[in-house]
Amino acid sequence: TKVTVMSLLLLLLAAIVVFAVVLVVTYLTYRRLYDQLQFKPQVLHDSPVHVKIAPRSPSSSNVPSIKISHSLPEMKEVQPDVSPDVAPKKVAPHRQITLPTVPTRHLTFQRQLSHRLDLCNTVPFEVCNIQQREAHGTVGAIQPELYDMDGGNATDSGRDSAELTSITTPCGKLQFTLKYDMDIEGLVVKILQAKDLPSKDFLGSSDPYIKLYLLPDRRKKYQTRVHRKNLNPVFNESFVFAMPLEELRHRTLQFSVYDFDRFSRNDLIGHVIVKRLYELCDVTHEMEYIMDIAGVPQEKVDKLGEVMLSLCYLPTAGRLTVTVIKARNLKSMDISGSSDPYIKVILVCEGKRIKKKKTSVKKSTLNPVFNEALVFDVPPENVDDVNLAVKVVDYDRVGPNELMGCCAVGTLAAGVGREHWLAVMDNPRKPTAQWYPLVDSLPAELDPPRTPSVTCLK
C-alpha cells in the first residue's frame, strides 16, 4: 500500500512539472509572435545599439546625454526611430578581434619591440629613424682599432717591440717567439718568460699565468701553467694555432696575463696585443720579441665605493642572470651620514635601452647586502650586441633619487667590465663574480638618455 501511494505521488509530481514546462513554452512562443506582429526589433547584447541623440538644450546642460555602461546584463533597451511600414534591418553582431600575444622569448629584440606600445622603452626602428640609428654606430665590435692592419711600421729584426695598444702604464714585459710552420700549417707561439710583474697579493707577490687568443675568434684559446709566488716567471711553453698562412693577415694575437686566486675571480694584470702577424712571423726560423704588458686602467674607488656583481648566461634558454651581491664603501648622501641605496641594471642594445630592473632599497647603510637576481631575456643572436649599465642610486622619499655611482659591463666597457663579460661568455652556465669600482658617469653608448622615441607603428 505504501509503495502504491509513493508511486502515485511521484506520477502526480511529474505531471505538474510537465504542465509547468508546457505553460512556459507556450508563453514564450506567444510573446515572440506578438513582438513580431508589432514590428518591435529585438535588442541583443552582441548587436550594436543605434541611438538617436537629440541636441542638448540649455536646461539640460548639467545632465549628461549618454551614460556608458560596461556591464552588459544591465543594458536598457533603446527604442529606435523606425517607421511602421519599414522592416528593421538585421545587423550582424560585432565581434572583438584580439591580436595574438607575441612570445617575448625566442625572438629578436626588434621583433619584440615592434609589438610594444610603450614608446618610452621602445627601440626606434624603421625608415623614419635611420639617421638616429646611424648616429650611434655599430655596437658589439671588440676594439676594431686592434684589427687595423695598415698602421705602424714593423721590422724583421730579432728583438722588436711590435705593435701594442695601451693607454696605461706598463705592468712588466713579456718575451715570446713567433714562427709559421709550413709542415703542420699553423702558427707556433712560444711564451718564454715574463718580467717585472706587479704584485697582486698582500704578501707582495703574484701567481701569474697567461691566456692566448687569436682574435677575433675567442673560442679557441690556450693557457699556460700557474707559477706560484713569482713576479718573473719562466714559462717555455709552445702553442699552435692551425690555419693557412694567408689567414694571418686578418688575425690579431692577444696575450692576457692573470693572477690566479683560489678563493675569488682571478685578477687581470694586463694585455699584450700583436697585430700584423703575417709580417712579424717567419717560415724558416723563430722570431723573438719583447713587448710591454699594458696594464688595466684602475679607477679610484675611495670616493664612490664598489659593487659586486655575478653574471651567468644560459645560451639554450637565452637568459642572462645578473646577481647583485653587495656593495661597500658607498658615498653618504643624507645629512645623517648614511644612504638608502638600491641598484638599477639597464640592458642596452645598439645604444638603446631595452629593459630595466631594480633591487630593493636598503635603509641607512653604506655597505648594503642585496643577494638579488635580476633576469634578462637575451637571445643568442643578440648576446654580442648587448651591454649592461649598472647604477647605484640613493632613494629619497621626498625629493628625486640621487645617483651615487655607476659601472658598465659588456664589450664596450673598459677594463674590468669588458674582461668580466668575456669571461662569462667563455664559460656559459657558470656564475662568475667580480668587484666593480664605481665612477661618476658612463659614455653615451653605454647609458643612452631616457627619451620617448617615435616609431613607425601604425
XYZ file of C-alpha atoms in Angstrom:
458
model
C 0.000 0.000 0.000
C 2.824 2.430 0.875
C 4.570 1.651 -2.414
C 1.389 2.387 -4.345
C 0.904 5.726 -2.577
C 4.507 6.766 -3.262
C 4.154 5.836 -6.937
C 1.019 7.923 -7.249
C 2.720 10.914 -5.619
C 5.689 10.678 -7.976
C 3.404 10.461 -11.002
C 1.455 13.495 -9.780
C 4.674 15.484 -9.272
C 5.926 14.571 -12.760
C 2.620 15.638 -14.282
C 2.832 19.013 -12.512
C 6.381 19.584 -13.818
C 5.396 18.693 -17.387
C 2.401 21.012 -17.203
C 4.558 23.883 -15.955
C 7.083 23.386 -18.765
C 4.280 23.392 -21.351
C 2.925 26.649 -19.922
C 6.334 28.336 -20.056
C 6.977 27.247 -23.651
C 3.528 28.388 -24.711
C 4.001 31.780 -23.083
C 7.393 32.355 -24.708
C 6.063 31.364 -28.132
C 3.090 33.687 -27.795
C 5.337 36.542 -26.653
C 7.643 36.106 -29.627
C 4.765 36.104 -32.135
C 3.316 39.199 -30.511
C 6.614 41.072 -30.788
C 6.926 40.201 -34.476
C 3.394 41.391 -35.220
C 4.067 44.702 -33.504
C 7.316 45.221 -35.526
C 9.321 45.617 -32.372
C 13.045 44.942 -33.032
C 14.797 42.704 -30.597
C 17.902 44.172 -28.941
C 20.733 41.732 -28.478
C 23.770 42.195 -26.294
C 26.048 41.169 -29.157
C 24.491 43.649 -31.597
C 25.302 47.345 -31.689
C 22.653 49.676 -30.313
C 21.570 52.539 -32.581
C 20.944 55.637 -30.511
C 19.450 58.862 -31.750
C 20.940 61.733 -29.764
C 18.829 64.836 -29.518
C 20.555 68.222 -29.401
C 21.369 69.358 -25.915
C 19.031 72.004 -24.577
C 20.162 74.771 -22.247
C 18.024 73.419 -19.432
C 19.753 70.066 -19.532
C 23.317 71.335 -19.736
C 24.259 69.755 -16.428
C 22.804 66.352 -17.287
C 24.954 64.036 -19.370
C 23.271 62.982 -22.594
C 24.703 59.436 -22.681
C 25.957 57.289 -19.841
C 28.240 54.486 -20.949
C 27.908 51.258 -19.006
C 30.369 48.394 -19.130
C 28.050 45.839 -17.505
C 26.147 44.055 -20.262
C 23.354 42.435 -18.155
C 22.034 45.856 -17.053
C 21.840 47.449 -20.512
C 18.482 49.045 -21.191
C 16.640 48.572 -24.422
C 16.525 51.716 -26.545
C 13.623 52.204 -28.921
C 14.952 53.122 -32.360
C 13.176 55.578 -34.656
C 11.579 53.113 -37.086
C 8.559 53.780 -39.261
C 5.839 51.077 -39.116
C 5.997 50.324 -42.844
C 9.727 49.660 -42.939
C 11.047 46.416 -41.534
C 14.091 46.712 -39.294
C 17.433 45.679 -40.769
C 19.201 42.718 -39.361
C 22.636 43.815 -38.213
C 25.364 41.228 -37.920
C 26.782 41.055 -34.406
C 30.135 42.751 -33.901
C 32.918 40.572 -32.605
C 36.020 41.786 -30.839
C 39.247 40.758 -32.566
C 42.328 40.441 -30.351
C 45.817 40.198 -31.824
C 47.727 37.144 -30.665
C 50.259 37.846 -27.997
C 53.845 37.952 -29.182
C 56.151 35.500 -27.402
C 58.824 37.537 -25.713
C 61.213 34.584 -25.763
C 62.957 33.175 -28.847
C 62.517 36.408 -30.839
C 64.979 39.136 -31.680
C 64.774 42.439 -29.826
C 63.380 44.392 -32.767
C 60.589 41.856 -33.385
C 59.655 42.044 -29.723
C 59.669 45.820 -29.678
C 57.581 46.105 -32.860
C 54.562 44.892 -30.835
C 55.127 47.118 -27.816
C 53.066 50.253 -27.299
C 55.252 51.675 -24.538
C 57.180 54.229 -26.556
C 59.384 55.215 -23.626
C 61.067 51.825 -23.588
C 60.875 51.071 -27.319
C 63.925 50.882 -29.521
C 63.463 53.139 -32.588
C 63.447 51.318 -35.878
C 62.017 51.503 -39.408
C 62.767 54.133 -42.056
C 61.917 57.235 -40.038
C 64.767 56.556 -37.603
C 67.601 55.648 -39.993
C 69.545 58.805 -39.210
C 69.182 58.334 -35.457
C 70.373 54.710 -35.667
C 73.394 55.634 -37.788
C 74.432 58.233 -35.235
C 75.010 55.559 -32.616
C 77.292 53.478 -34.829
C 77.857 49.766 -34.654
C 77.762 48.025 -31.299
C 79.399 44.749 -30.355
C 82.779 45.019 -32.061
C 85.751 44.084 -29.912
C 88.027 47.123 -30.212
C 88.105 47.443 -34.025
C 91.272 49.525 -33.823
C 93.132 46.372 -32.799
C 92.460 44.832 -36.203
C 93.825 47.717 -38.251
C 96.468 46.070 -40.398
C 97.655 49.248 -42.119
C 99.097 51.312 -39.299
C 102.602 51.328 -37.874
C 105.949 50.125 -39.160
C 107.399 46.723 -38.324
C 110.894 45.353 -38.714
C 112.106 41.794 -39.167
C 114.931 42.089 -36.670
C 115.378 39.580 -33.879
C 114.195 41.682 -30.939
C 111.452 44.117 -31.737
C 108.796 45.965 -29.798
C 105.909 45.322 -32.206
C 102.504 46.936 -32.202
C 100.981 47.430 -28.774
C 97.726 49.157 -27.949
C 97.829 50.630 -24.473
C 96.517 53.679 -22.673
C 98.023 52.805 -19.312
C 101.442 52.421 -17.769
C 103.293 49.140 -18.482
C 102.969 46.288 -15.984
C 106.116 44.368 -16.851
C 107.372 42.784 -20.060
C 106.575 39.615 -21.989
C 109.100 37.681 -24.075
C 107.878 35.281 -26.777
C 108.663 33.907 -30.251
C 106.614 33.559 -33.446
C 107.020 31.136 -36.338
C 104.777 29.737 -39.053
C 105.366 26.016 -39.585
C 104.648 25.038 -43.193
C 104.632 21.319 -42.367
C 101.736 21.498 -39.930
C 100.257 24.696 -41.456
C 99.983 26.511 -38.166
C 101.270 29.491 -36.204
C 103.632 28.386 -33.427
C 103.679 30.747 -30.430
C 106.229 30.095 -27.704
C 105.968 32.030 -24.438
C 109.430 32.323 -22.928
C 109.058 34.430 -19.790
C 107.549 37.499 -18.134
C 109.489 40.086 -16.159
C 108.736 42.709 -13.516
C 105.087 41.791 -12.979
C 103.161 43.823 -10.365
C 102.272 42.230 -7.043
C 98.612 41.358 -6.567
C 98.752 39.599 -3.186
C 99.073 41.108 0.275
C 102.434 39.376 0.641
C 103.884 41.351 -2.274
C 103.789 38.559 -4.857
C 101.573 37.080 -7.586
C 100.590 33.722 -9.068
C 100.716 34.548 -12.792
C 99.538 32.601 -15.813
C 98.811 33.624 -19.427
C 95.884 33.077 -21.798
C 96.328 33.231 -25.587
C 93.678 34.268 -28.125
C 93.828 34.664 -31.893
C 91.256 37.403 -32.414
C 88.553 37.869 -33.455
C 87.846 34.225 -32.542
C 87.823 33.886 -28.741
C 86.513 30.331 -28.636
C 89.947 28.893 -29.429
C 92.260 29.728 -26.542
C 95.284 28.328 -24.721
C 96.524 28.743 -21.164
C 99.902 28.294 -19.519
C 100.617 26.755 -16.152
C 100.327 28.830 -12.975
C 103.636 29.892 -11.405
C 103.257 30.327 -7.656
C 104.603 33.459 -5.963
C 106.757 34.624 -8.842
C 107.000 38.085 -10.397
C 109.465 36.892 -13.073
C 108.039 33.541 -14.224
C 109.741 31.430 -16.894
C 107.152 29.533 -18.950
C 108.878 27.996 -22.017
C 105.563 26.679 -23.362
C 104.614 26.396 -27.053
C 101.150 26.562 -28.617
C 99.955 26.000 -32.197
C 97.080 27.782 -33.977
C 96.274 25.744 -37.092
C 95.333 27.947 -40.058
C 96.548 28.910 -43.546
C 99.351 31.418 -43.810
C 97.209 33.988 -45.623
C 94.698 33.910 -42.759
C 97.268 35.632 -40.527
C 96.651 38.872 -42.425
C 93.264 39.121 -40.721
C 94.178 37.900 -37.243
C 95.447 39.577 -34.059
C 97.299 37.759 -31.289
C 96.372 38.648 -27.713
C 98.171 37.633 -24.523
C 96.193 38.160 -21.294
C 98.238 37.938 -18.093
C 96.277 36.917 -14.970
C 96.970 36.479 -11.279
C 95.473 33.225 -10.013
C 93.245 33.480 -6.930
C 91.914 30.325 -5.320
C 89.018 31.955 -3.438
C 87.733 34.620 -5.860
C 87.867 35.587 -9.509
C 91.349 35.781 -10.998
C 92.738 39.319 -11.339
C 93.703 40.620 -14.762
C 97.219 42.079 -14.778
C 97.354 43.291 -18.371
C 97.355 42.575 -22.101
C 99.793 42.304 -24.981
C 98.265 42.870 -28.431
C 100.245 41.786 -31.511
C 98.941 42.949 -34.895
C 100.217 42.290 -38.430
C 101.163 38.694 -37.697
C 101.782 37.947 -41.370
C 104.757 40.323 -41.364
C 106.063 39.541 -37.880
C 106.360 35.757 -38.201
C 108.805 33.819 -40.378
C 108.602 30.409 -42.056
C 112.269 29.474 -41.611
C 113.172 30.359 -38.022
C 111.642 31.724 -34.813
C 111.314 35.498 -34.452
C 111.790 36.662 -30.860
C 110.049 39.707 -29.410
C 109.893 41.551 -26.082
C 106.815 43.699 -25.522
C 105.394 45.791 -22.701
C 102.358 44.444 -20.857
C 99.590 47.063 -20.976
C 98.012 47.341 -17.544
C 94.278 47.501 -16.975
C 93.053 51.029 -16.122
C 92.242 51.227 -12.421
C 89.516 53.591 -11.327
C 89.613 55.335 -7.979
C 87.326 53.505 -5.574
C 87.943 55.516 -2.414
C 85.368 58.161 -3.314
C 82.362 56.260 -4.670
C 82.845 52.683 -3.467
C 82.437 49.317 -5.166
C 79.695 46.871 -6.106
C 79.960 43.092 -6.540
C 78.085 41.514 -9.451
C 77.762 37.892 -10.523
C 76.849 37.085 -14.127
C 75.669 33.830 -15.689
C 74.432 33.261 -19.243
C 72.382 30.271 -20.434
C 72.633 30.098 -24.253
C 69.938 27.451 -24.755
C 67.361 29.394 -22.732
C 68.592 32.807 -23.893
C 68.694 34.024 -20.293
C 71.192 36.376 -18.655
C 71.137 36.410 -14.847
C 72.716 39.377 -13.064
C 73.038 38.730 -9.337
C 73.640 41.883 -7.303
C 75.537 40.559 -4.301
C 76.610 43.573 -2.259
C 78.295 46.976 -2.244
C 80.836 48.592 0.048
C 82.248 51.997 0.947
C 79.404 53.876 -0.732
C 79.149 57.636 -0.594
C 76.945 59.123 2.140
C 74.072 61.115 0.654
C 71.994 62.014 3.729
C 72.598 64.568 6.461
C 72.898 61.725 8.955
C 75.970 60.405 7.105
C 74.192 57.394 5.630
C 72.267 56.445 2.477
C 69.313 54.353 1.307
C 70.848 52.634 -1.730
C 69.318 50.427 -4.367
C 70.810 49.215 -7.655
C 69.340 49.630 -11.123
C 70.531 47.472 -14.042
C 69.761 48.615 -17.596
C 70.063 46.303 -20.600
C 71.374 48.273 -23.604
C 71.371 47.006 -27.199
C 72.816 49.034 -30.077
C 72.764 52.180 -27.979
C 69.097 51.791 -26.989
C 67.502 50.909 -23.664
C 65.801 47.516 -23.838
C 64.938 46.591 -20.246
C 65.440 47.994 -16.751
C 65.265 46.186 -13.422
C 65.863 47.261 -9.826
C 66.737 45.736 -6.487
C 65.050 46.534 -3.197
C 66.074 49.571 -1.140
C 68.431 49.023 1.796
C 67.799 51.573 4.521
C 70.537 53.569 6.291
C 73.662 51.719 5.169
C 76.813 52.355 3.170
C 77.638 48.644 2.875
C 74.384 47.046 1.687
C 73.958 43.321 1.060
C 71.381 42.563 -1.665
C 71.785 38.973 -2.924
C 69.086 39.589 -5.537
C 68.972 38.043 -9.014
C 67.770 40.099 -11.987
C 66.954 38.005 -15.065
C 67.035 39.354 -18.638
C 65.951 37.582 -21.827
C 68.861 37.829 -24.294
C 68.661 35.580 -27.387
C 71.986 34.054 -28.501
C 71.926 36.017 -31.762
C 71.885 39.309 -29.796
C 74.306 38.489 -26.999
C 77.242 40.136 -28.812
C 75.350 43.433 -29.126
C 74.224 43.976 -25.532
C 75.824 45.818 -22.629
C 74.766 46.462 -19.052
C 74.673 49.832 -17.316
C 74.666 49.413 -13.528
C 73.707 52.380 -11.349
C 73.760 52.725 -7.571
C 71.009 55.163 -6.572
C 70.121 56.745 -3.220
C 66.377 56.537 -2.568
C 64.732 59.746 -1.348
C 61.111 59.720 -0.202
C 60.623 63.472 -0.659
C 62.864 64.663 -3.488
C 64.309 62.978 -6.581
C 66.601 59.987 -6.183
C 70.319 60.735 -6.500
C 72.960 58.810 -8.435
C 75.743 57.535 -6.172
C 77.896 55.849 -8.822
C 77.763 53.578 -11.833
C 79.681 50.980 -13.812
C 79.348 49.136 -17.119
C 79.570 45.509 -18.221
C 79.991 44.371 -21.819
C 82.187 44.523 -24.877
C 82.019 48.337 -24.940
C 83.073 48.643 -21.299
C 86.693 49.286 -20.370
C 88.917 47.286 -18.060
C 87.123 45.083 -15.566
C 83.715 45.370 -17.239
C 84.943 44.048 -20.565
C 87.101 41.280 -19.099
C 84.295 40.076 -16.842
C 81.863 39.948 -19.762
C 84.293 37.995 -21.955
C 84.948 35.552 -19.116
C 81.197 34.968 -18.745
C 80.814 34.368 -22.492
C 83.773 31.967 -22.478
C 82.239 29.990 -19.588
C 78.468 29.717 -20.172
C 76.237 28.284 -17.442
C 78.878 29.173 -14.840
C 78.273 32.111 -12.438
C 81.249 34.478 -12.297
C 81.544 37.219 -9.648
C 83.549 40.436 -9.854
C 84.034 43.642 -7.858
C 83.360 46.822 -9.855
C 84.679 50.271 -8.904
C 82.028 52.961 -9.253
C 82.539 56.019 -11.446
C 80.670 59.300 -11.809
C 79.224 58.707 -15.283
C 79.216 56.376 -18.285
C 79.679 57.019 -22.022
C 76.585 57.810 -24.054
C 76.618 54.472 -25.891
C 76.529 52.643 -22.540
C 73.999 54.945 -20.859
C 71.627 56.297 -23.533
C 69.202 59.049 -22.490
C 65.711 58.039 -21.477
C 63.655 59.883 -24.079
C 60.389 58.775 -25.717
C 61.091 57.523 -29.210
C 58.640 57.718 -32.100
C 58.469 54.598 -34.224
C 56.702 53.817 -37.467
C 53.991 51.746 -35.811
C 50.595 52.044 -37.449
